[in-house]
Amino acid sequence: MNVESHINLEQDSKLLFEKSKPGKSGTPLPKRKFQNRNFGKLIPQSLQRASGARLPQLTESELIRHFINLSRKNFSVDTHFYPLGSCTMKYNPKINEDIAGLEGFSWIHPYQDISEVQGMLRILHELSTALSEITGMAEVSLQPAAGAHGELTGMMITRAYHLSRGDTKRTRVLVPDSSHGTNPASAGQCGFEVVQIPSNARGRVDLIALEAALDDRAACLMLTNPNTLGLFEDDILQICEAVHRKGALLYYDGANLNALVGNLRPGDMGFDIIHLNLHKTFSTPHGCGGPGAGPVGVSKTLIPFLPVPSIVKKDGQYGFDYNRPASIGKVKSFYGNVGVLIRAYVYIRMLGLDGLKRVSHDAVVNANYLRKKLSTIYNVPYNDFCMHEFVISTSNFDSKGLHAGDFGKRLLDYGIHAPTVHFPLIVKEALMIEPTETESKEMLDRFVDVMRQIHREANESPDILKNAPYTTPISRPDEVLAARNPVLSFRDIER
Amino acid sequence: MENFPLTSEDQHQMLAEIGVQHFGEMLKCIPEKLRNPKINLPEALSELDAQKWFCELAGQNITLKQNLSFLGSGCYEHFIPSIVRHVVSRSEFYTAYTPYQPEASQGSLQMLFEYQSLMCELTGLEVSNGSHYDGATALAESLMMALNHTRRNNILIASSVHPEYRLVARTYLQGTHGVLEEVSFSPDFAFDLNDFKKKLSPEIAAVVIQSPNFFGLVEDLTEIEKLVHANGSLLIMMGHPLSFGFFKSPGEWHADIACGEGQPLGIVPGFGGPWLGYLVTTKALMRRIPGRLVGMTKDHEGRRAFCLTLQAREQHIRREKAPSNICSNQALCAMMACVYLATLGESGVKQIAELNLENANYLRDSLGAVPGIEVLTKGTIFNEFVVKFSKPIQKINGELRKRGMIGGLDLERFYPTLKNQTVFCATETKSKAEMDRFVSELKRISQ
């Protein structure tokens, strides 16, 4: 027996290309109908591909085993607890998948006449209205494909708004130092200069620093509320007043809306522009990193700047409104990640208002319960009542050579996905924990037990953590090697 | 409502553990006047009622499966092997997060690495990212790459590039120094070389061309490519990805970036999304590529391993200095394309391309013989082409609808001078009988 045969299927890391054998195919295609036409001769040689695209050749049974065994190398919400801060890894109800997959939604073309797609347009219109209600914004565009895409859209609206007033000096966007990386990146991509506002000792925006930065160059303050420490910005009304007094806009990063949904609205707090992550608060699956959806809502003044088209109802018929001369334009072809939007609307319809209130209620209870329990074991730097998430710090293990990431890696061995590590940047050795409302008390208690056990290991034999994980298909990959010598395709392997 | 895991007894115990009597005590920092807003939402539905109601709404749409459709123009009805849905319906794929923890994500990482590999082969280029939102945004970000790389400010884009892509590109250029100028097309819809030569200047960072273009024409890029590169500009090529199964790939045309819409690769039309923006480039531009990249490496035991790599480009590391803000992408759609391309394999991709070719050519020939219909895309086509009627397309499409058929896009919507013109698309999904039926109905309607 050779060594290779001792490797079980879950450890098999051969690529499709390495399993390929000439002459195989994964599906029988229809035969040519017009055999007399030889396109190789009819079409100029100069336009033709010199040789076939070199794709792998396998049968369907070989392919399915390859892919299904790959799937078994993954953690997922359906198989593991995922306390990943700011990512809201809640359960994704199965009905959402079935509804989005209905032929009446999945096999319709975006250029069909509106009379043929009234059911679809009704859902988009009602979703947009429901999101306006939930957030307290005047109108919501469903077009952006992801949270960061929504942010970029919001930044373009900010620019368009100031320019429409002839105010050309506003070239700066303010972000707290605890903000998500996408905030400054989105502002930067839209041509704004980014100014960072420090947090105060209570983990909130420092009002004095904010006032100082709010001059006539400030276009906008981007704020996540609750912030990435899971703390509600309790000065929100003063912040809003200050921002508006200086003629700037207030932007709401909706990544953490799960803490508030149904109980509190960004519109009521005074936000002018918001984006939502439907793949967080509204339960659509993350799909290994997408697709998501990042609808953008605005206050009344900013409606003219929203992307076109908006979906409208007129004389009992649903349709598109492209007549928005001040619009920033289109940010995506067609109307958005519609399949994701359908899932979110099913979620909203099944919960209703009471259900949505229960979502944020239980998310807050779960987070505070975990915070309270873990604070007896770990250092919780801002140990105040939190909203849907909180941050612990492992910096007291510096002397043992341990980093926050090591704790995360060790969790994998206990069948729990790592929390968000080394973020927010204002906490040293941060582990950011968000349990969500879809986890049971039993699961949380188990998590606490595991964290206690890992704490003991960290004290007694830190090497256990440093070399973790042990039970996953691979141990830690050499990321330095990956970056120094990039192998990004099968072509690179052959080289 | 019963679907929440915390029982009231749990809640009670947990609040006691937290050290509060009521839930509200934890929210004291929230100004009173903000709490408990009035929100108008419809009543909650049971699962049974939700199934019924949404099925009813789905039933109000006319689908491409029910009605015979020849609509293309950026969204294509292609055959999707069953295996695609089965693989991406695995919970382990669709409910997983971005693979930031590689040890717990080797499945998605290898899958995306395979996607990158397949896209390199299909496009003939060297580095593919892990996906973009859609074809339009992939183009927009390609333009950013070109502006940053060449440190020039102008872009030339063919007017025969999909109108929605051009619109999105314009939106993205707001707030940058980038200026977009269009190159017109000749009466036979080919890229207008004379207009191009007039506009090509040392300020041009990139030239964008789509082939097959929005009018279905497969362009000859031989001369264009020479001019673009002699000018020190980048060549960005867009195109229907399955056309590369037969026609020259972007790599063979010496394009610097290939980008576009990956929907034809196993993804349902779904009213426009979620789809897949593909973006593939050369090694020289590797470090400018936006979005996630999966690389191969070794784990501590020396075993093959995959991880996200070159992350120093990305927003979570570089913040405001990141060249792109992209975070969530369309990973699951890239996986669909991966399964699709692997299932078709080398011979299948060429076969599918030829099936499109023969159907579109048959339909074009048949329509060309109908009085009152003039075929305008006379050159080489892949799966769509323009025809002109003697009456408005709205009327033609209305008549087709009465007959249970779906016609093409009215070109006047995007090109006001192209009156009574429409694009018909015939993919491999159409039988000869269906095309014959379509032609005979059009014979009646067009008179």
Coordinates of C-alpha atoms in Angstrom, one line a residue, chain A residues 142-432:
Chain A
L142 CA -32.5 48.0 -3.1
Q143 CA -29.8 48.3 -5.8
P144 CA -26.4 47.9 -3.9
A145 CA -25.1 44.3 -3.9
A146 CA -23.4 44.3 -0.5
G147 CA -22.7 46.5 2.6
A148 CA -19.6 48.1 1.2
H149 CA -21.4 48.7 -2.1
G150 CA -24.1 50.5 0.0
E151 CA -21.5 52.6 1.7
L152 CA -20.0 53.6 -1.7
T153 CA -23.5 54.5 -2.8
G154 CA -24.0 56.6 0.3
M155 CA -20.7 58.4 -0.2
M156 CA -21.7 59.2 -3.8
I157 CA -25.1 60.6 -2.5
T158 CA -23.1 62.7 0.1
R159 CA -21.0 64.2 -2.7
A160 CA -24.0 64.8 -4.9
Y161 CA -25.9 66.5 -2.1
H162 CA -23.2 69.0 -1.2
L163 CA -22.4 69.7 -4.8
S164 CA -26.0 70.3 -5.6
R165 CA -25.9 73.1 -3.0
G166 CA -22.8 74.6 -4.6
D167 CA -20.8 73.5 -1.5
T168 CA -17.5 72.4 -3.0
K169 CA -15.4 72.6 0.1
R170 CA -16.6 69.4 1.7
T171 CA -13.9 67.0 0.9
R172 CA -13.6 65.2 4.2
V173 CA -15.4 62.2 5.7
L174 CA -15.1 61.5 9.5
V175 CA -15.0 58.0 10.8
P176 CA -14.5 56.8 14.4
D177 CA -11.3 54.8 15.1
S178 CA -13.5 51.8 15.9
S179 CA -15.1 51.8 12.5
H180 CA -15.3 48.9 10.1
G181 CA -12.5 49.0 7.5
T182 CA -15.0 49.4 4.7
N183 CA -16.0 52.9 6.0
P184 CA -12.7 54.6 5.3
A185 CA -12.2 52.5 2.2
S186 CA -15.6 53.5 0.7
A187 CA -15.0 57.2 1.5
G188 CA -11.5 57.0 0.0
Q189 CA -12.8 55.3 -3.1
C190 CA -15.2 58.1 -3.6
G191 CA -12.4 60.6 -3.5
F192 CA -12.9 61.8 0.1
E193 CA -10.1 62.5 2.5
V194 CA -10.6 60.4 5.7
V195 CA -10.3 61.9 9.2
Q196 CA -10.3 59.5 12.1
I197 CA -12.1 60.5 15.3
P198 CA -10.8 59.0 18.5
S199 CA -13.0 57.1 21.0
N200 CA -13.3 58.3 24.5
A201 CA -12.6 56.3 27.7
R202 CA -16.2 54.9 27.6
G203 CA -15.6 53.5 24.1
R204 CA -17.8 56.0 22.4
V205 CA -17.1 58.9 19.9
D206 CA -15.2 61.6 21.7
L207 CA -17.6 64.6 21.4
I208 CA -14.8 67.2 21.8
A209 CA -12.7 65.7 19.1
L210 CA -15.7 65.4 16.9
E211 CA -16.6 69.1 17.3
A212 CA -13.0 70.0 16.5
A213 CA -13.0 68.0 13.3
L214 CA -16.4 69.3 12.2
D215 CA -15.4 72.3 10.1
D216 CA -16.7 73.5 6.7
R217 CA -14.7 70.8 5.0
A218 CA -16.6 68.0 6.7
A219 CA -19.0 66.2 4.4
C220 CA -20.2 63.4 6.5
L221 CA -19.7 61.4 9.7
M222 CA -20.0 57.6 9.2
L223 CA -21.2 55.9 12.4
T224 CA -21.9 52.4 13.4
N225 CA -24.5 52.3 16.2
P226 CA -24.2 50.3 18.3
N227 CA -20.5 50.6 17.6
T228 CA -18.0 47.7 17.0
L229 CA -17.5 47.4 20.8
G230 CA -21.2 46.6 20.9
L231 CA -21.9 49.8 22.8
F232 CA -24.7 52.2 22.0
E233 CA -23.5 55.7 21.1
D234 CA -25.5 57.3 23.9
D235 CA -24.5 60.8 22.9
I236 CA -26.2 60.1 19.5
L237 CA -28.6 63.1 19.8
Q238 CA -25.8 65.5 20.5
I239 CA -23.6 64.0 17.8
C240 CA -26.4 64.4 15.3
E241 CA -27.1 68.0 16.4
A242 CA -23.4 68.9 16.1
V243 CA -23.0 67.2 12.6
H244 CA -26.1 68.9 11.2
R245 CA -25.3 72.3 12.8
K246 CA -22.0 72.2 10.8
G247 CA -23.8 71.3 7.6
A248 CA -22.5 67.8 7.4
L249 CA -24.5 64.6 6.9
L250 CA -24.7 61.6 9.3
Y251 CA -24.3 58.2 7.8
Y252 CA -25.4 54.9 9.5
D253 CA -23.5 51.7 8.9
G254 CA -26.2 49.1 9.3
A255 CA -23.8 46.2 10.1
N256 CA -25.0 46.2 13.7
L257 CA -28.7 46.8 13.1
N258 CA -29.5 43.4 14.6
A259 CA -29.2 45.1 18.0
L260 CA -32.0 47.5 17.4
V261 CA -34.3 46.1 14.7
G262 CA -38.0 46.6 15.6
N263 CA -37.1 48.6 18.7
L264 CA -35.1 51.6 17.5
R265 CA -34.8 53.4 14.1
P266 CA -31.7 55.1 12.7
G267 CA -34.1 57.6 11.0
D268 CA -35.4 58.7 14.5
M269 CA -31.8 59.1 15.7
G270 CA -31.3 61.7 12.9
F271 CA -29.3 59.7 10.4
D272 CA -29.5 61.0 6.8
I273 CA -28.2 58.0 4.9
I274 CA -28.1 54.3 6.0
H275 CA -27.1 51.1 4.5
L276 CA -28.3 47.7 5.6
N277 CA -26.7 44.3 5.3
L278 CA -29.6 42.0 4.5
H279 CA -27.1 39.0 4.9
K280 CA -26.7 40.0 8.6
T281 CA -29.9 41.4 10.2
F282 CA -32.3 39.9 7.7
S283 CA -31.0 36.3 7.7
T284 CA -29.9 35.8 4.1
P285 CA -27.1 33.3 4.0
H286 CA -23.5 34.4 3.7
G287 CA -22.6 31.9 0.9
C288 CA -18.8 31.8 1.8
G289 CA -18.6 35.5 1.4
G290 CA -21.5 36.6 -0.8
P291 CA -23.9 37.3 -2.4
G292 CA -25.3 39.7 0.1
A293 CA -27.4 42.9 -0.4
G294 CA -26.8 46.4 0.9
P295 CA -29.9 48.5 0.4
V296 CA -29.5 52.2 1.0
G297 CA -32.1 54.4 2.7
V298 CA -32.2 58.2 2.9
S299 CA -34.0 61.1 4.5
K300 CA -36.5 63.1 2.5
T301 CA -34.1 65.7 1.3
L302 CA -31.8 63.1 -0.2
I303 CA -34.4 61.1 -2.2
P304 CA -33.5 62.8 -5.5
F305 CA -30.0 61.5 -5.3
L306 CA -30.8 57.8 -4.9
P307 CA -29.7 55.4 -7.7
V308 CA -32.2 54.8 -10.5
P309 CA -34.5 53.2 -11.1
S310 CA -36.8 53.2 -8.0
I311 CA -39.7 50.8 -7.9
V312 CA -43.0 52.6 -7.8
K313 CA -46.7 51.7 -7.7
K314 CA -49.0 53.8 -10.0
D315 CA -52.6 53.2 -10.8
G316 CA -52.5 49.7 -9.2
Q317 CA -49.5 48.7 -11.4
Y318 CA -45.9 48.3 -10.3
G319 CA -43.1 49.7 -12.4
F320 CA -39.8 51.6 -12.6
D321 CA -39.1 55.3 -12.2
Y322 CA -36.0 56.4 -14.1
N323 CA -36.9 60.1 -14.0
R324 CA -34.6 61.3 -11.3
P325 CA -32.4 64.0 -12.9
A326 CA -30.3 64.5 -9.8
S327 CA -29.7 60.8 -9.2
I328 CA -26.1 59.6 -8.8
G329 CA -26.9 57.1 -11.5
K330 CA -26.8 53.3 -11.5
V331 CA -24.5 51.5 -9.1
K332 CA -25.2 48.0 -10.5
S333 CA -26.8 46.6 -13.6
F334 CA -30.5 46.0 -13.4
Y335 CA -32.1 46.2 -9.9
G336 CA -30.0 44.5 -7.2
N337 CA -29.3 41.1 -5.9
V338 CA -32.9 40.2 -6.3
G339 CA -32.6 36.6 -5.0
V340 CA -31.2 37.9 -1.8
L341 CA -33.9 40.6 -1.5
I342 CA -36.7 37.9 -1.8
R343 CA -35.2 35.9 1.0
A344 CA -35.1 39.0 3.2
Y345 CA -38.7 39.8 2.5
V346 CA -39.8 36.3 3.4
Y347 CA -38.0 36.7 6.7
I348 CA -39.7 40.0 7.4
R349 CA -43.1 38.7 6.5
M350 CA -42.7 35.6 8.7
L351 CA -41.6 37.6 11.7
G352 CA -43.8 40.7 11.6
L353 CA -43.1 43.5 13.9
D354 CA -43.3 41.4 17.1
G355 CA -40.9 38.9 15.7
L356 CA -38.4 41.6 14.7
K357 CA -38.6 43.1 18.2
R358 CA -37.9 39.6 19.6
V359 CA -34.9 39.4 17.3
S360 CA -33.1 42.4 18.8
H361 CA -34.3 41.6 22.3
D362 CA -32.9 38.1 22.3
A363 CA -29.7 39.2 20.6
V364 CA -29.1 41.6 23.4
V365 CA -30.0 39.1 26.1
N366 CA -27.7 36.5 24.6
A367 CA -24.8 39.0 24.2
N368 CA -25.1 40.3 27.8
Y369 CA -25.4 36.9 29.2
L370 CA -22.2 35.8 27.5
R371 CA -20.4 39.0 28.4
K372 CA -21.4 38.6 32.1
K373 CA -20.3 35.0 32.2
L374 CA -17.0 35.5 30.3
S375 CA -16.1 38.6 32.2
T376 CA -15.5 36.3 35.2
I377 CA -12.8 34.5 33.2
Y378 CA -11.5 37.0 30.6
N379 CA -10.7 40.7 30.5
V380 CA -13.6 42.7 29.0
P381 CA -12.2 46.2 28.5
Y382 CA -15.5 48.1 28.2
N383 CA -17.6 46.1 30.6
D384 CA -20.8 48.0 30.3
F385 CA -24.2 46.7 29.3
C386 CA -23.7 45.9 25.6
M387 CA -26.1 45.5 22.8
H388 CA -25.7 42.5 20.4
E389 CA -22.0 42.0 20.8
F390 CA -19.0 42.7 23.0
V391 CA -15.2 42.6 22.9
I392 CA -12.8 40.7 25.2
S393 CA -9.1 41.2 25.2
T394 CA -6.4 38.6 25.7
S395 CA -3.6 41.1 26.1
N396 CA -2.9 39.7 29.6
F397 CA -1.5 36.7 27.8
D398 CA 1.1 38.7 25.9
S399 CA 3.8 37.4 28.3
K400 CA 3.0 33.9 27.3
G401 CA 3.4 34.8 23.7
L402 CA -0.3 34.3 22.9
H403 CA -2.4 36.4 20.6
A404 CA -6.1 36.7 20.3
G405 CA -6.0 34.7 17.1
D406 CA -4.5 31.7 19.0
F407 CA -7.7 31.6 21.2
G408 CA -9.8 31.7 18.0
K409 CA -7.8 28.8 16.5
R410 CA -8.2 26.7 19.6
L411 CA -12.0 27.2 19.5
L412 CA -12.0 25.5 16.1
D413 CA -10.9 22.3 17.9
Y414 CA -13.9 22.4 20.1
G415 CA -16.2 22.8 17.1
I416 CA -16.9 26.5 17.5
H417 CA -16.0 29.0 14.8
A418 CA -13.5 31.7 15.9
P419 CA -14.9 35.1 16.9
T420 CA -13.8 38.1 14.9
V421 CA -10.1 38.6 16.0
H422 CA -7.9 41.6 16.2
F423 CA -10.8 43.9 15.6
P424 CA -11.8 46.6 16.5
L425 CA -8.4 48.1 16.3
I426 CA -8.8 50.2 19.5
V427 CA -8.7 47.1 21.7
K428 CA -5.4 45.2 22.0
E429 CA -5.8 41.5 21.2
A430 CA -9.5 41.7 20.7
L431 CA -11.9 38.9 20.4
M432 CA -15.3 40.3 19.2

